[in-house]
Amino acid sequence: MAPSTVPAPGRSTGRPTGRAPGTALPRAVRPVELPPVHGALVCVALPALVVCAEHGQLTGEGPEGVYAAGRRLLSRCVLRVSGREPVALQGRMASADRAVFLGVLRVPGEAGPDPGLTVERARSADGTERITLRSAVGRSLRLPVELALGTDLADLGAVATGRPGSELAASVHGTGLRWTGSDGRSATVTADPAPMDSLAAAGVLRWEAELAPGAAFTIRLRVRGEAAARPTGSPGAGPGRPGGHLIAEARAEADDPRPGELLRTSVEDLRALLQRTPEHPADVYLAAGVPWRCGPVTAEALWAARMALPLGTRLAATTLRAIGRTQLSGGGAESGRLPGPLRDAGPRLPPRCTGVEATLAFPSVLAEARRWGLPSADLEELLPVAERCLDWLRRVVGADGLVPDPGPTGSRWAETQAHAHRAALLGADLLDACGRPGGDALRDTARTLRERFRRAFWTDDRTGGPALARTADGGTWRRPGGWAAHLLDTGLLGGGRYAQGLLDAVEAERVARLLGTPALDSGWGLRGLSAEDPDHNPFGHRTGAVRAHDTAVAVAGLAAAGRGKEAASLLRGLLDAAEAFGHRLPEMYAGEQRTTGGRPVPHPAACRPAAVAAAGAVHALLALAGVRPDAPGRSVSVHPLPSAPLGAIRLSGLVVAGEPFAARVSGLGLGMVEEAADGLQLGV
């Protein structure tokens, strides 16, 4: 069982749109007020996670606690020594799944202000914790130590909506305590060494710590949950933790240390976010984000798998397989589409369908995974799903030559046309390469999309440029924002060539200039909506916040379009923001304008880590080298970002054609392939 998905402000909401033809789509449901998590340390190794404050105590406030499969096993774990809580000095992430805390205490009889007792805690996502008291006092100490424990065994969804329920009564169990809920679920905390006293009524474990000068006393805790007893023959426990082998351990060595830290942390976060489909344990995909969105496979998982292709194709294969199982069938109008919920698009705009986004992404991701070296067995298995997605695309193009989003408004979104155009061209290339029919028809569809897009979405007046969306009656929403970055994202074809863009050279240049304006480039990344728009909200998921994914797409798209200046500016801003967030990028943060000495402002309910943010960091950093693989054509080339904006950099541990790959960019912007699979033709 995967942790629950919780609707969050501006996120995917409503029920999936796998409906009968002609049924009206529901409006997005009213978002809940999520507890703030921007200041929390979140340890992740899905399906397990821990949310805790920097002081290290679990107080039971808000979302704090130890979770497994969406259930809070422990909400309170408060340490006291001689009746006092340690003075918290530092809390930090040691890795994606482990946090460490440091505190101190002065013991009775000490002279002067210097504390003599150090308290070290290390807490892991798997429910283990180590607490060590270390003495620097010049005499032996005998100190009472106690842990106050408690839990409500609440579901993550109940925690998110502020209705977790009351704390349960404990019972003594072995060397610790046990709690059992009304549904038969239980949680157990065991301790080593065994406590001297276990007080179930108070939920307290007690020890007497004897510390010689320079000695240490350590307590090890283990938190475990158990589901209710199942009838004979019922399914067993959910699938275990996926292995990190799906994602290569890439490294970056540069004159600027930030790319190396960001890449290392992003790879750790991607591995921590891996989870399995319970019904098909071999189907592994990335959770959209922690703590709120760890449910079924989403369009974000597809985008993240695509941006993580330089780390290997296995994640793309398992993600495509997982989401492909949801494809609608039956021969009706919806046949071939992937279902998905609605996504709020901000004030005065109708919601969008993430299922359409996933349907158009599927053939594109499969086509690019093939270029990176996807094994032929995976390609053969997944190709029929891609064909059905492409059949749906050809059928759904309306009389106006555009792709509508389902719903009563009949809106056409510019971003959707860009996704459809890329899917058509990459899909045609894929079908041709696999000896399947339909390539020419898809190229005709792409040609129609280009022509109709120019008429419906583009204006050439003084303030012209692309419109965000078009209504069924012909009206347009002219709202510049980070969404425009997707108009530059074309995808890879054979020989390391980019597919033809939806825009011509003049239009691409105008979009590039737009993305580089202060109204969109906040200095920390790309705003979702221009700061000059009346509906701009710096905390709006689609109306002004900086989304790491859009910024990464913009960096890569601008680099591909030869707009190195704008790409470098956005990349530097993203790196600066990542450094302020400890190199663990949240899915979004406030689109406040950067000021001298300022820091990016966190969004209180943003997931962190988030799949598209971590994978987006990989995508943006790879733009520095411009790696363009063509594994079927036995070639790979590098096209570095001009002027080497971060100085010299070496990227290693990547995967092309199933083998290790490394490339170097000099301080002058010259690229070189240093390691590649045998038989690949190398180019720069």
mmCIF file of N, CA and C in Angstrom, residues 181-259:
data_model
loop_
_atom_site.group_PDB
_atom_site.id
_atom_site.type_symbol
_atom_site.label_atom_id
_atom_site.label_comp_id
_atom_site.label_asym_id
_atom_site.label_seq_id
_atom_site.Cartn_x
_atom_site.Cartn_y
_atom_site.Cartn_z
ATOM 1 N N GLY A 181 -5.098 0.334 17.272
ATOM 2 C CA GLY A 181 -6.231 1.149 16.895
ATOM 3 C C GLY A 181 -7.509 0.345 16.802
ATOM 4 N N SER A 182 -8.609 1.048 16.621
ATOM 5 C CA SER A 182 -9.910 0.391 16.553
ATOM 6 C C SER A 182 -10.043 -0.489 15.322
ATOM 7 N N ASP A 183 -9.220 -0.235 14.290
ATOM 8 C CA ASP A 183 -9.278 -1.044 13.076
ATOM 9 C C ASP A 183 -8.344 -2.247 13.123
ATOM 10 N N GLY A 184 -7.715 -2.468 14.277
ATOM 11 C CA GLY A 184 -6.827 -3.614 14.426
ATOM 12 C C GLY A 184 -5.381 -3.342 14.079
ATOM 13 N N ARG A 185 -5.093 -2.172 13.490
ATOM 14 C CA ARG A 185 -3.702 -1.829 13.199
ATOM 15 C C ARG A 185 -2.975 -1.503 14.491
ATOM 16 N N SER A 186 -1.686 -1.758 14.498
ATOM 17 C CA SER A 186 -0.917 -1.495 15.712
ATOM 18 C C SER A 186 0.466 -0.980 15.365
ATOM 19 N N ALA A 187 1.097 -0.378 16.357
ATOM 20 C CA ALA A 187 2.473 0.094 16.235
ATOM 21 C C ALA A 187 3.220 -0.275 17.498
ATOM 22 N N THR A 188 4.483 -0.609 17.346
ATOM 23 C CA THR A 188 5.311 -1.025 18.475
ATOM 24 C C THR A 188 6.630 -0.273 18.443
ATOM 25 N N VAL A 189 7.066 0.197 19.603
ATOM 26 C CA VAL A 189 8.394 0.770 19.779
ATOM 27 C C VAL A 189 9.173 -0.147 20.701
ATOM 28 N N THR A 190 10.311 -0.635 20.241
ATOM 29 C CA THR A 190 11.185 -1.441 21.088
ATOM 30 C C THR A 190 12.480 -0.685 21.318
ATOM 31 N N ALA A 191 13.096 -0.922 22.470
ATOM 32 C CA ALA A 191 14.294 -0.177 22.858
ATOM 33 C C ALA A 191 15.406 -1.135 23.250
ATOM 34 N N ASP A 192 16.623 -0.722 22.960
ATOM 35 C CA ASP A 192 17.825 -1.456 23.341
ATOM 36 C C ASP A 192 18.854 -0.439 23.850
ATOM 37 N N PRO A 193 19.262 -0.529 25.116
ATOM 38 C CA PRO A 193 18.936 -1.557 26.100
ATOM 39 C C PRO A 193 17.498 -1.427 26.592
ATOM 40 N N ALA A 194 17.030 -2.495 27.214
ATOM 41 C CA ALA A 194 15.681 -2.468 27.751
ATOM 42 C C ALA A 194 15.578 -1.407 28.841
ATOM 43 N N PRO A 195 14.467 -0.685 28.917
ATOM 44 C CA PRO A 195 14.312 0.334 29.947
ATOM 45 C C PRO A 195 14.178 -0.287 31.329
ATOM 46 N N MET A 196 14.542 0.490 32.340
ATOM 47 C CA MET A 196 14.357 0.041 33.717
ATOM 48 C C MET A 196 12.883 0.075 34.111
ATOM 49 N N ASP A 197 12.144 1.048 33.553
ATOM 50 C CA ASP A 197 10.718 1.181 33.833
ATOM 51 C C ASP A 197 9.981 1.430 32.531
ATOM 52 N N SER A 198 8.812 0.807 32.401
ATOM 53 C CA SER A 198 7.916 1.050 31.277
ATOM 54 C C SER A 198 6.554 1.407 31.847
ATOM 55 N N LEU A 199 6.160 2.662 31.670
ATOM 56 C CA LEU A 199 4.917 3.165 32.248
ATOM 57 C C LEU A 199 3.906 3.332 31.126
ATOM 58 N N ALA A 200 3.047 2.323 30.948
ATOM 59 C CA ALA A 200 2.105 2.348 29.840
ATOM 60 C C ALA A 200 1.115 3.490 29.972
ATOM 61 N N ALA A 201 0.632 3.748 31.163
ATOM 62 C CA ALA A 201 -0.384 4.784 31.349
ATOM 63 C C ALA A 201 0.123 6.152 30.910
ATOM 64 N N ALA A 202 1.404 6.414 31.154
ATOM 65 C CA ALA A 202 1.989 7.707 30.781
ATOM 66 C C ALA A 202 2.692 7.649 29.435
ATOM 67 N N GLY A 203 2.869 6.448 28.855
ATOM 68 C CA GLY A 203 3.591 6.305 27.598
ATOM 69 C C GLY A 203 5.059 6.665 27.750
ATOM 70 N N VAL A 204 5.688 6.233 28.857
ATOM 71 C CA VAL A 204 7.054 6.654 29.179
ATOM 72 C C VAL A 204 7.943 5.435 29.376
ATOM 73 N N LEU A 205 9.148 5.503 28.793
ATOM 74 C CA LEU A 205 10.218 4.538 29.052
ATOM 75 C C LEU A 205 11.326 5.259 29.804
ATOM 76 N N ARG A 206 11.908 4.576 30.826
ATOM 77 C CA ARG A 206 12.916 5.223 31.672
ATOM 78 C C ARG A 206 14.169 4.365 31.794
ATOM 79 N N TRP A 207 15.324 5.061 31.857
ATOM 80 C CA TRP A 207 16.623 4.436 32.084
ATOM 81 C C TRP A 207 17.381 5.234 33.137
ATOM 82 N N GLU A 208 18.384 4.614 33.711
ATOM 83 C CA GLU A 208 19.382 5.311 34.529
ATOM 84 C C GLU A 208 20.704 5.215 33.775
ATOM 85 N N ALA A 209 21.159 6.340 33.276
ATOM 86 C CA ALA A 209 22.393 6.360 32.492
ATOM 87 C C ALA A 209 23.577 6.615 33.411
ATOM 88 N N GLU A 210 24.538 5.712 33.393
ATOM 89 C CA GLU A 210 25.767 5.885 34.165
ATOM 90 C C GLU A 210 26.880 6.261 33.192
ATOM 91 N N LEU A 211 27.466 7.435 33.402
ATOM 92 C CA LEU A 211 28.451 7.978 32.475
ATOM 93 C C LEU A 211 29.735 8.322 33.215
ATOM 94 N N ALA A 212 30.809 7.605 32.895
ATOM 95 C CA ALA A 212 32.131 7.982 33.389
ATOM 96 C C ALA A 212 32.627 9.161 32.565
ATOM 97 N N PRO A 213 33.646 9.885 33.032
ATOM 98 C CA PRO A 213 34.192 10.990 32.228
ATOM 99 C C PRO A 213 34.590 10.525 30.826
ATOM 100 N N GLY A 214 34.075 11.210 29.801
ATOM 101 C CA GLY A 214 34.371 10.868 28.414
ATOM 102 C C GLY A 214 33.585 9.702 27.860
ATOM 103 N N ALA A 215 32.680 9.111 28.659
ATOM 104 C CA ALA A 215 31.930 7.937 28.216
ATOM 105 C C ALA A 215 30.624 8.342 27.541
ATOM 106 N N ALA A 216 29.976 7.350 26.930
ATOM 107 C CA ALA A 216 28.715 7.587 26.226
ATOM 108 C C ALA A 216 27.691 6.539 26.638
ATOM 109 N N PHE A 217 26.421 6.920 26.528
ATOM 110 C CA PHE A 217 25.301 6.013 26.787
ATOM 111 C C PHE A 217 24.367 6.110 25.591
ATOM 112 N N THR A 218 24.045 4.963 24.976
ATOM 113 C CA THR A 218 23.266 4.957 23.742
ATOM 114 C C THR A 218 21.993 4.148 23.895
ATOM 115 N N ILE A 219 20.899 4.705 23.381
ATOM 116 C CA ILE A 219 19.609 4.017 23.308
ATOM 117 C C ILE A 219 19.257 3.861 21.830
ATOM 118 N N ARG A 220 18.861 2.665 21.445
ATOM 119 C CA ARG A 220 18.423 2.410 20.072
ATOM 120 C C ARG A 220 16.939 2.076 20.071
ATOM 121 N N LEU A 221 16.197 2.801 19.249
ATOM 122 C CA LEU A 221 14.756 2.593 19.139
ATOM 123 C C LEU A 221 14.425 1.998 17.774
ATOM 124 N N ARG A 222 13.359 1.229 17.748
ATOM 125 C CA ARG A 222 12.875 0.649 16.495
ATOM 126 C C ARG A 222 11.357 0.744 16.487
ATOM 127 N N VAL A 223 10.807 1.401 15.484
ATOM 128 C CA VAL A 223 9.358 1.571 15.362
ATOM 129 C C VAL A 223 8.866 0.659 14.248
ATOM 130 N N ARG A 224 7.840 -0.135 14.560
ATOM 131 C CA ARG A 224 7.287 -1.048 13.572
ATOM 132 C C ARG A 224 5.765 -1.005 13.625
ATOM 133 N N GLY A 225 5.146 -1.163 12.462
ATOM 134 C CA GLY A 225 3.697 -1.205 12.384
ATOM 135 C C GLY A 225 3.226 -2.551 11.897
ATOM 136 N N GLU A 226 1.996 -2.908 12.289
ATOM 137 C CA GLU A 226 1.386 -4.154 11.855
ATOM 138 C C GLU A 226 -0.031 -3.866 11.416
ATOM 139 N N ALA A 227 -0.429 -4.446 10.271
ATOM 140 C CA ALA A 227 -1.797 -4.300 9.797
ATOM 141 C C ALA A 227 -2.705 -5.230 10.581
ATOM 142 N N ALA A 228 -4.003 -5.006 10.450
ATOM 143 C CA ALA A 228 -4.970 -5.886 11.105
ATOM 144 C C ALA A 228 -4.824 -7.293 10.545
ATOM 145 N N ALA A 229 -5.184 -8.272 11.353
ATOM 146 C CA ALA A 229 -5.119 -9.665 10.921
ATOM 147 C C ALA A 229 -5.991 -9.871 9.690
ATOM 148 N N ARG A 230 -5.459 -10.613 8.709
ATOM 149 C CA ARG A 230 -6.184 -10.835 7.465
ATOM 150 C C ARG A 230 -6.805 -12.221 7.457
ATOM 151 N N PRO A 231 -7.942 -12.339 6.788
ATOM 152 C CA PRO A 231 -8.516 -13.674 6.637
ATOM 153 C C PRO A 231 -7.579 -14.574 5.844
ATOM 154 N N THR A 232 -7.729 -15.866 6.048
ATOM 155 C CA THR A 232 -6.901 -16.825 5.315
ATOM 156 C C THR A 232 -7.095 -16.649 3.814
ATOM 157 N N GLY A 233 -5.982 -16.594 3.106
ATOM 158 C CA GLY A 233 -6.048 -16.458 1.655
ATOM 159 C C GLY A 233 -6.066 -15.035 1.160
ATOM 160 N N SER A 234 -6.119 -14.043 2.073
ATOM 161 C CA SER A 234 -6.132 -12.648 1.634
ATOM 162 C C SER A 234 -4.725 -12.207 1.315
ATOM 163 N N PRO A 235 -4.564 -11.095 0.551
ATOM 164 C CA PRO A 235 -3.223 -10.645 0.179
ATOM 165 C C PRO A 235 -2.373 -10.339 1.388
ATOM 166 N N GLY A 236 -1.089 -10.525 1.261
ATOM 167 C CA GLY A 236 -0.174 -10.246 2.360
ATOM 168 C C GLY A 236 0.242 -8.799 2.399
ATOM 169 N N ALA A 237 1.381 -8.549 3.029
ATOM 170 C CA ALA A 237 1.876 -7.183 3.171
ATOM 171 C C ALA A 237 2.248 -6.615 1.809
ATOM 172 N N GLY A 238 2.290 -5.295 1.756
ATOM 173 C CA GLY A 238 2.606 -4.610 0.507
ATOM 174 C C GLY A 238 4.031 -4.875 0.070
ATOM 175 N N PRO A 239 4.362 -4.486 -1.145
ATOM 176 C CA PRO A 239 5.700 -4.734 -1.679
ATOM 177 C C PRO A 239 6.753 -3.958 -0.910
ATOM 178 N N GLY A 240 7.974 -4.472 -0.937
ATOM 179 C CA GLY A 240 9.045 -3.834 -0.188
ATOM 180 C C GLY A 240 9.653 -2.662 -0.932
ATOM 181 N N ARG A 241 10.746 -2.172 -0.385
ATOM 182 C CA ARG A 241 11.427 -0.996 -0.894
ATOM 183 C C ARG A 241 12.142 -1.308 -2.209
ATOM 184 N N PRO A 242 11.937 -0.495 -3.256
ATOM 185 C CA PRO A 242 12.681 -0.722 -4.512
ATOM 186 C C PRO A 242 14.169 -0.471 -4.307
ATOM 187 N N GLY A 243 14.976 -1.136 -5.091
ATOM 188 C CA GLY A 243 16.415 -0.907 -5.033
ATOM 189 C C GLY A 243 16.813 0.346 -5.783
ATOM 190 N N GLY A 244 17.911 0.958 -5.334
ATOM 191 C CA GLY A 244 18.380 2.177 -5.978
ATOM 192 C C GLY A 244 19.096 1.951 -7.292
ATOM 193 N N HIS A 245 19.222 0.655 -7.718
ATOM 194 C CA HIS A 245 19.946 0.362 -8.961
ATOM 195 C C HIS A 245 19.249 0.915 -10.193
ATOM 196 N N LEU A 246 17.962 1.307 -10.062
ATOM 197 C CA LEU A 246 17.246 1.862 -11.205
ATOM 198 C C LEU A 246 17.801 3.217 -11.618
ATOM 199 N N ILE A 247 18.513 3.881 -10.718
ATOM 200 C CA ILE A 247 19.000 5.239 -10.970
ATOM 201 C C ILE A 247 20.505 5.266 -10.745
ATOM 202 N N ALA A 248 21.255 5.636 -11.768
ATOM 203 C CA ALA A 248 22.715 5.660 -11.673
ATOM 204 C C ALA A 248 23.178 6.767 -10.731
ATOM 205 N N GLU A 249 24.329 6.560 -10.158
ATOM 206 C CA GLU A 249 24.891 7.525 -9.204
ATOM 207 C C GLU A 249 25.782 8.517 -9.954
ATOM 208 N N ALA A 250 25.139 9.465 -10.602
ATOM 209 C CA ALA A 250 25.873 10.459 -11.390
ATOM 210 C C ALA A 250 26.597 11.442 -10.481
ATOM 211 N N ARG A 251 27.649 12.029 -11.016
ATOM 212 C CA ARG A 251 28.453 12.984 -10.249
ATOM 213 C C ARG A 251 28.796 14.181 -11.137
ATOM 214 N N ALA A 252 28.982 15.301 -10.494
ATOM 215 C CA ALA A 252 29.425 16.517 -11.192
ATOM 216 C C ALA A 252 30.607 17.097 -10.434
ATOM 217 N N GLU A 253 31.711 17.339 -11.138
ATOM 218 C CA GLU A 253 32.889 17.988 -10.563
ATOM 219 C C GLU A 253 33.113 19.274 -11.351
ATOM 220 N N ALA A 254 33.099 20.401 -10.647
ATOM 221 C CA ALA A 254 33.118 21.676 -11.361
ATOM 222 C C ALA A 254 33.907 22.716 -10.595
ATOM 223 N N ASP A 255 34.279 23.786 -11.303
ATOM 224 C CA ASP A 255 34.888 24.931 -10.634
ATOM 225 C C ASP A 255 33.932 25.475 -9.563
ATOM 226 N N ASP A 256 32.641 25.468 -9.882
ATOM 227 C CA ASP A 256 31.590 25.880 -8.953
ATOM 228 C C ASP A 256 31.119 24.630 -8.209
ATOM 229 N N PRO A 257 31.187 24.599 -6.873
ATOM 230 C CA PRO A 257 30.830 23.367 -6.160
ATOM 231 C C PRO A 257 29.338 23.070 -6.144
ATOM 232 N N ARG A 258 28.500 24.029 -6.481
ATOM 233 C CA ARG A 258 27.056 23.832 -6.334
ATOM 234 C C ARG A 258 26.482 22.751 -7.251
ATOM 235 N N PRO A 259 26.899 22.654 -8.516
ATOM 236 C CA PRO A 259 26.343 21.571 -9.336
ATOM 237 C C PRO A 259 26.581 20.188 -8.753
#
